Backbone as CSV, one residue per row, in Angstrom:
resi,resn,N_x,N_y,N_z,CA_x,CA_y,CA_z,C_x,C_y,C_z
1,ARG,14.891,-242.290,-160.312,13.662,-241.611,-159.985,13.320,-241.724,-158.501
2,ASP,13.558,-242.877,-157.892,13.307,-243.032,-156.469,14.196,-242.127,-155.633
3,THR,15.437,-241.923,-156.094,16.331,-241.042,-155.342,15.823,-239.606,-155.395
4,ASP,15.220,-239.199,-156.519,14.638,-237.866,-156.607,13.513,-237.710,-155.595
5,ARG,12.695,-238.739,-155.479,11.577,-238.678,-154.535,12.075,-238.618,-153.099
6,SER,13.039,-239.450,-152.760,13.521,-239.458,-151.379,14.258,-238.160,-151.061
7,ARG,14.970,-237.616,-152.033,15.651,-236.344,-151.815,14.620,-235.248,-151.589
8,GLY,13.551,-235.253,-152.381,12.484,-234.267,-152.206,11.834,-234.390,-150.848
9,LEU,11.633,-235.604,-150.396,11.041,-235.842,-149.089,11.989,-235.367,-147.994
10,GLY,13.277,-235.634,-148.172,14.271,-235.157,-147.209,14.277,-233.647,-147.114
11,ASP,14.143,-232.981,-148.254,14.073,-231.523,-148.262,12.843,-231.040,-147.498
12,VAL,11.732,-231.729,-147.688,10.511,-231.358,-146.966,10.709,-231.567,-145.475
13,TYR,11.349,-232.667,-145.086,11.607,-232.908,-143.667,12.505,-231.827,-143.074
14,LYS,13.477,-231.336,-143.836,14.336,-230.245,-143.355,13.513,-228.994,-143.126
15,ARG,12.596,-228.717,-144.035,11.729,-227.545,-143.887,10.789,-227.729,-142.696
16,GLN,10.299,-228.949,-142.543,9.424,-229.275,-141.429,10.167,-229.076,-140.099
17,GLU,11.396,-229.534,-140.015,12.205,-229.364,-138.800,12.442,-227.886,-138.508
18,TYR,12.726,-227.107,-139.561,12.949,-225.673,-139.381,11.696,-225.006,-138.822
19,ILE,10.550,-225.350,-139.394,9.287,-224.764,-138.927,9.036,-225.143,-137.475
20,ARG,9.221,-226.410,-137.148,8.984,-226.866,-135.769,9.889,-226.109,-134.792
21,ALA,11.137,-225.921,-135.155,12.096,-225.249,-134.270,11.807,-223.757,-134.124
22,ASN,11.114,-223.178,-135.099,10.903,-221.731,-135.109,9.443,-221.308,-135.061
23,CYS,8.542,-222.224,-134.791,7.114,-221.909,-134.885,6.639,-220.932,-133.815
24,ASN,7.379,-220.747,-132.746,6.975,-219.781,-131.724,7.261,-218.345,-132.137
25,TYR,7.939,-218.191,-133.241,8.251,-216.869,-133.778,7.371,-216.626,-135.002
26,PRO,7.231,-215.371,-135.394,6.448,-215.116,-136.609,7.077,-215.813,-137.818
27,ILE,6.276,-216.586,-138.518,6.733,-217.279,-139.723,5.736,-216.961,-140.835
28,SER,6.245,-216.469,-141.932,5.377,-216.214,-143.077,5.840,-217.072,-144.252
29,LEU,4.950,-217.256,-145.165,5.285,-218.010,-146.369,6.387,-217.295,-147.149
30,ASP,6.330,-215.980,-147.189,7.378,-215.216,-147.878,8.737,-215.443,-147.219
31,MET,8.759,-215.459,-145.882,10.015,-215.680,-145.163,10.558,-217.078,-145.444
32,LEU,9.682,-218.087,-145.429,10.118,-219.453,-145.721,10.617,-219.565,-147.156
33,SER,9.936,-218.898,-148.053,10.325,-218.902,-149.459,11.742,-218.344,-149.630
34,GLU,12.016,-217.234,-148.958,13.355,-216.643,-149.024,14.392,-217.543,-148.352
35,LYS,14.046,-218.090,-147.214,14.962,-218.947,-146.455,15.412,-220.157,-147.266
36,PHE,14.458,-220.764,-147.999,14.756,-221.992,-148.733,14.952,-221.768,-150.237
37,TYR,14.982,-220.511,-150.656,15.241,-220.159,-152.053,14.261,-220.849,-153.013
38,LEU,12.988,-220.824,-152.634,11.955,-221.450,-153.461,10.791,-220.491,-153.660
39,ASN,10.142,-220.621,-154.788,8.909,-219.894,-155.033,7.891,-220.344,-153.986
40,LYS,7.177,-219.388,-153.397,6.284,-219.740,-152.288,5.148,-220.670,-152.711
41,TYR,4.689,-220.535,-153.939,3.613,-221.410,-154.419,4.127,-222.833,-154.626
42,TYR,5.342,-222.939,-155.140,5.966,-224.256,-155.305,6.212,-224.892,-153.938
43,LEU,6.703,-224.101,-153.002,6.962,-224.582,-151.652,5.686,-225.146,-151.026
44,CYS,4.591,-224.431,-151.153,3.304,-224.902,-150.610,2.849,-226.192,-151.269
45,ARG,2.920,-226.228,-152.588,2.489,-227.432,-153.318,3.342,-228.634,-152.940
46,MET,4.649,-228.444,-152.889,5.565,-229.531,-152.576,5.331,-230.033,-151.148
47,PHE,5.189,-229.127,-150.202,4.975,-229.507,-148.813,3.681,-230.304,-148.678
48,LYS,2.624,-229.804,-149.278,1.326,-230.482,-149.180,1.351,-231.838,-149.890
49,ALA,2.006,-231.909,-151.036,2.081,-233.174,-151.784,2.843,-234.232,-150.991
50,LYS,3.907,-233.838,-150.334,4.740,-234.796,-149.597,4.183,-235.117,-148.211
51,MET,3.571,-234.114,-147.541,3.150,-234.298,-146.155,1.651,-234.583,-146.013
52,GLY,0.855,-234.158,-146.988,-0.581,-234.392,-146.903,-1.343,-233.280,-146.198
53,PHE,-0.644,-232.233,-145.791,-1.273,-231.069,-145.169,-0.435,-229.848,-145.505
54,GLY,-1.037,-228.687,-145.382,-0.372,-227.453,-145.769,0.578,-226.907,-144.715
55,ILE,1.405,-225.987,-145.135,2.383,-225.358,-144.237,1.678,-224.617,-143.099
56,SER,0.634,-223.877,-143.406,-0.083,-223.128,-142.366,-0.667,-224.065,-141.321
57,ASP,-1.225,-225.181,-141.776,-1.773,-226.166,-140.839,-0.664,-226.736,-139.958
58,TYR,0.491,-226.966,-140.550,1.612,-227.511,-139.790,2.104,-226.509,-138.741
59,ILE,2.202,-225.253,-139.129,2.632,-224.213,-138.182,1.652,-224.148,-137.012
60,GLU,0.352,-224.133,-137.318,-0.677,-224.111,-136.276,-0.535,-225.310,-135.347
61,SER,-0.339,-226.472,-135.928,-0.206,-227.705,-135.150,0.998,-227.641,-134.207
62,CYS,2.110,-227.149,-134.714,3.316,-227.016,-133.886,3.076,-226.043,-132.744
63,ARG,2.439,-224.938,-133.046,2.166,-223.938,-132.014,1.227,-224.493,-130.944
64,LEU,0.212,-225.216,-131.364,-0.710,-225.809,-130.396,0.008,-226.851,-129.537
65,SER,0.879,-227.635,-130.148,1.660,-228.624,-129.389,2.521,-227.957,-128.327
66,ASN,3.038,-226.787,-128.640,3.854,-226.045,-127.674,2.983,-225.367,-126.615
67,ALA,1.742,-225.041,-126.966,0.849,-224.330,-126.052,0.303,-225.232,-124.951
68,ILE,0.013,-226.472,-125.278,-0.643,-227.371,-124.320,0.155,-227.546,-123.025
69,PRO,1.464,-227.816,-123.087,2.210,-227.934,-121.817,2.200,-226.643,-120.995
70,LEU,2.225,-225.506,-121.673,2.189,-224.227,-120.953,0.865,-224.050,-120.235
71,LEU,-0.227,-224.406,-120.905,-1.541,-224.319,-120.271,-1.609,-225.231,-119.046
72,ARG,-1.048,-226.413,-119.185,-1.047,-227.372,-118.059,-0.236,-226.864,-116.874
73,GLU,0.777,-226.046,-117.177,1.603,-225.459,-116.109,0.914,-224.281,-115.433
74,GLY,-0.216,-223.849,-115.994,-0.947,-222.729,-115.405,-0.581,-221.369,-115.973
75,VAL,0.137,-221.345,-117.073,0.487,-220.074,-117.714,-0.801,-219.456,-118.264
76,PRO,-1.029,-218.161,-118.028,-2.252,-217.515,-118.528,-2.394,-217.619,-120.056
77,VAL,-3.627,-217.716,-120.510,-3.924,-217.894,-121.931,-3.279,-216.806,-122.778
78,SER,-3.367,-215.565,-122.355,-2.789,-214.473,-123.160,-1.271,-214.614,-123.279
79,THR,-0.621,-215.082,-122.225,0.832,-215.297,-122.262,1.175,-216.480,-123.168
80,VAL,0.389,-217.543,-123.073,0.603,-218.717,-123.931,0.486,-218.304,-125.400
81,ALA,-0.512,-217.507,-125.712,-0.722,-217.057,-127.096,0.505,-216.329,-127.630
82,LEU,1.053,-215.452,-126.834,2.228,-214.689,-127.266,3.484,-215.548,-127.318
83,LYS,3.660,-216.429,-126.342,4.862,-217.272,-126.293,4.907,-218.304,-127.416
84,THR,3.761,-218.671,-127.932,3.712,-219.719,-128.952,3.494,-219.184,-130.356
85,GLY,3.595,-217.879,-130.528,3.583,-217.312,-131.872,2.228,-216.989,-132.455
86,PHE,1.168,-217.065,-131.664,-0.155,-216.776,-132.205,-0.405,-215.287,-132.378
87,GLY,0.282,-214.472,-131.620,0.158,-213.034,-131.805,-0.942,-212.400,-130.983
88,SER,-2.080,-213.054,-130.860,-3.162,-212.523,-130.042,-3.884,-213.671,-129.365
89,ASP,-4.434,-213.383,-128.202,-5.164,-214.429,-127.496,-6.455,-214.802,-128.224
90,THR,-7.045,-213.852,-128.926,-8.266,-214.131,-129.688,-7.998,-215.174,-130.768
91,TYR,-6.928,-214.978,-131.518,-6.571,-215.939,-132.576,-6.200,-217.291,-131.971
92,PHE,-5.464,-217.272,-130.866,-5.097,-218.512,-130.193,-6.335,-219.280,-129.735
93,ILE,-7.252,-218.585,-129.086,-8.461,-219.237,-128.567,-9.282,-219.840,-129.698
94,SER,-9.464,-219.095,-130.779,-10.271,-219.620,-131.898,-9.574,-220.806,-132.572
95,THR,-8.260,-220.752,-132.710,-7.513,-221.857,-133.307,-7.546,-223.081,-132.405
96,PHE,-7.379,-222.870,-131.125,-7.425,-223.958,-130.148,-8.778,-224.653,-130.210
97,LYS,-9.824,-223.846,-130.187,-11.191,-224.383,-130.204,-11.473,-225.130,-131.501
98,LYS,-11.016,-224.574,-132.611,-11.226,-225.203,-133.924,-10.537,-226.568,-133.990
99,ASN,-9.348,-226.657,-133.450,-8.556,-227.884,-133.558,-8.810,-228.903,-132.446
100,LEU,-9.111,-228.438,-131.244,-9.281,-229.356,-130.121,-10.729,-229.477,-129.650
101,GLY,-11.623,-228.670,-130.225,-13.041,-228.785,-129.901,-13.442,-228.203,-128.559
102,THR,-12.550,-227.476,-127.934,-12.822,-226.861,-126.644,-11.959,-225.612,-126.504
103,SER,-12.362,-224.722,-125.642,-11.553,-223.517,-125.429,-10.379,-223.864,-124.510
104,PRO,-9.337,-223.033,-124.513,-8.208,-223.293,-123.618,-8.620,-223.354,-122.146
105,LYS,-9.523,-222.480,-121.724,-9.954,-222.476,-120.316,-10.732,-223.746,-119.978
106,GLN,-11.577,-224.217,-120.883,-12.294,-225.461,-120.643,-11.316,-226.633,-120.620
107,TYR,-10.315,-226.582,-121.494,-9.274,-227.634,-121.522,-8.545,-227.693,-120.183
108,ILE,-8.181,-226.521,-119.644,-7.465,-226.451,-118.365,-8.321,-227.067,-117.246
109,LYS,-9.611,-226.762,-117.260,-10.513,-227.304,-116.223,-10.586,-228.828,-116.307
110,LYS,-10.574,-229.369,-117.539,-10.645,-230.828,-117.714,-9.362,-231.498,-117.244
111,VAL,-8.247,-230.832,-117.475,-6.939,-231.392,-117.113,-6.712,-231.101,-115.652
């Protein structure tokens, strides 16, 4: 039984690594489901049960982690949004503010 648990955790880590490596590109639950040959609802439940947070939250977190160094380098907010997979600067700004408590421009001024 322990080997089943560790194997399941290893599978989640593989999915986590894939998401981290590809988070700057469009990623959908349907695409992940096809990639890993799993029902999307099962994939979500398994990921959340093993990691403690959902796939969407993880994707957002990875994208924000990739965005911060770009902002520090002086890359414009709209470019950062597109380069990190957010799709629009509006969505990027609202996600940034929700997660970090400040807007990207205010963050840049502080740094």
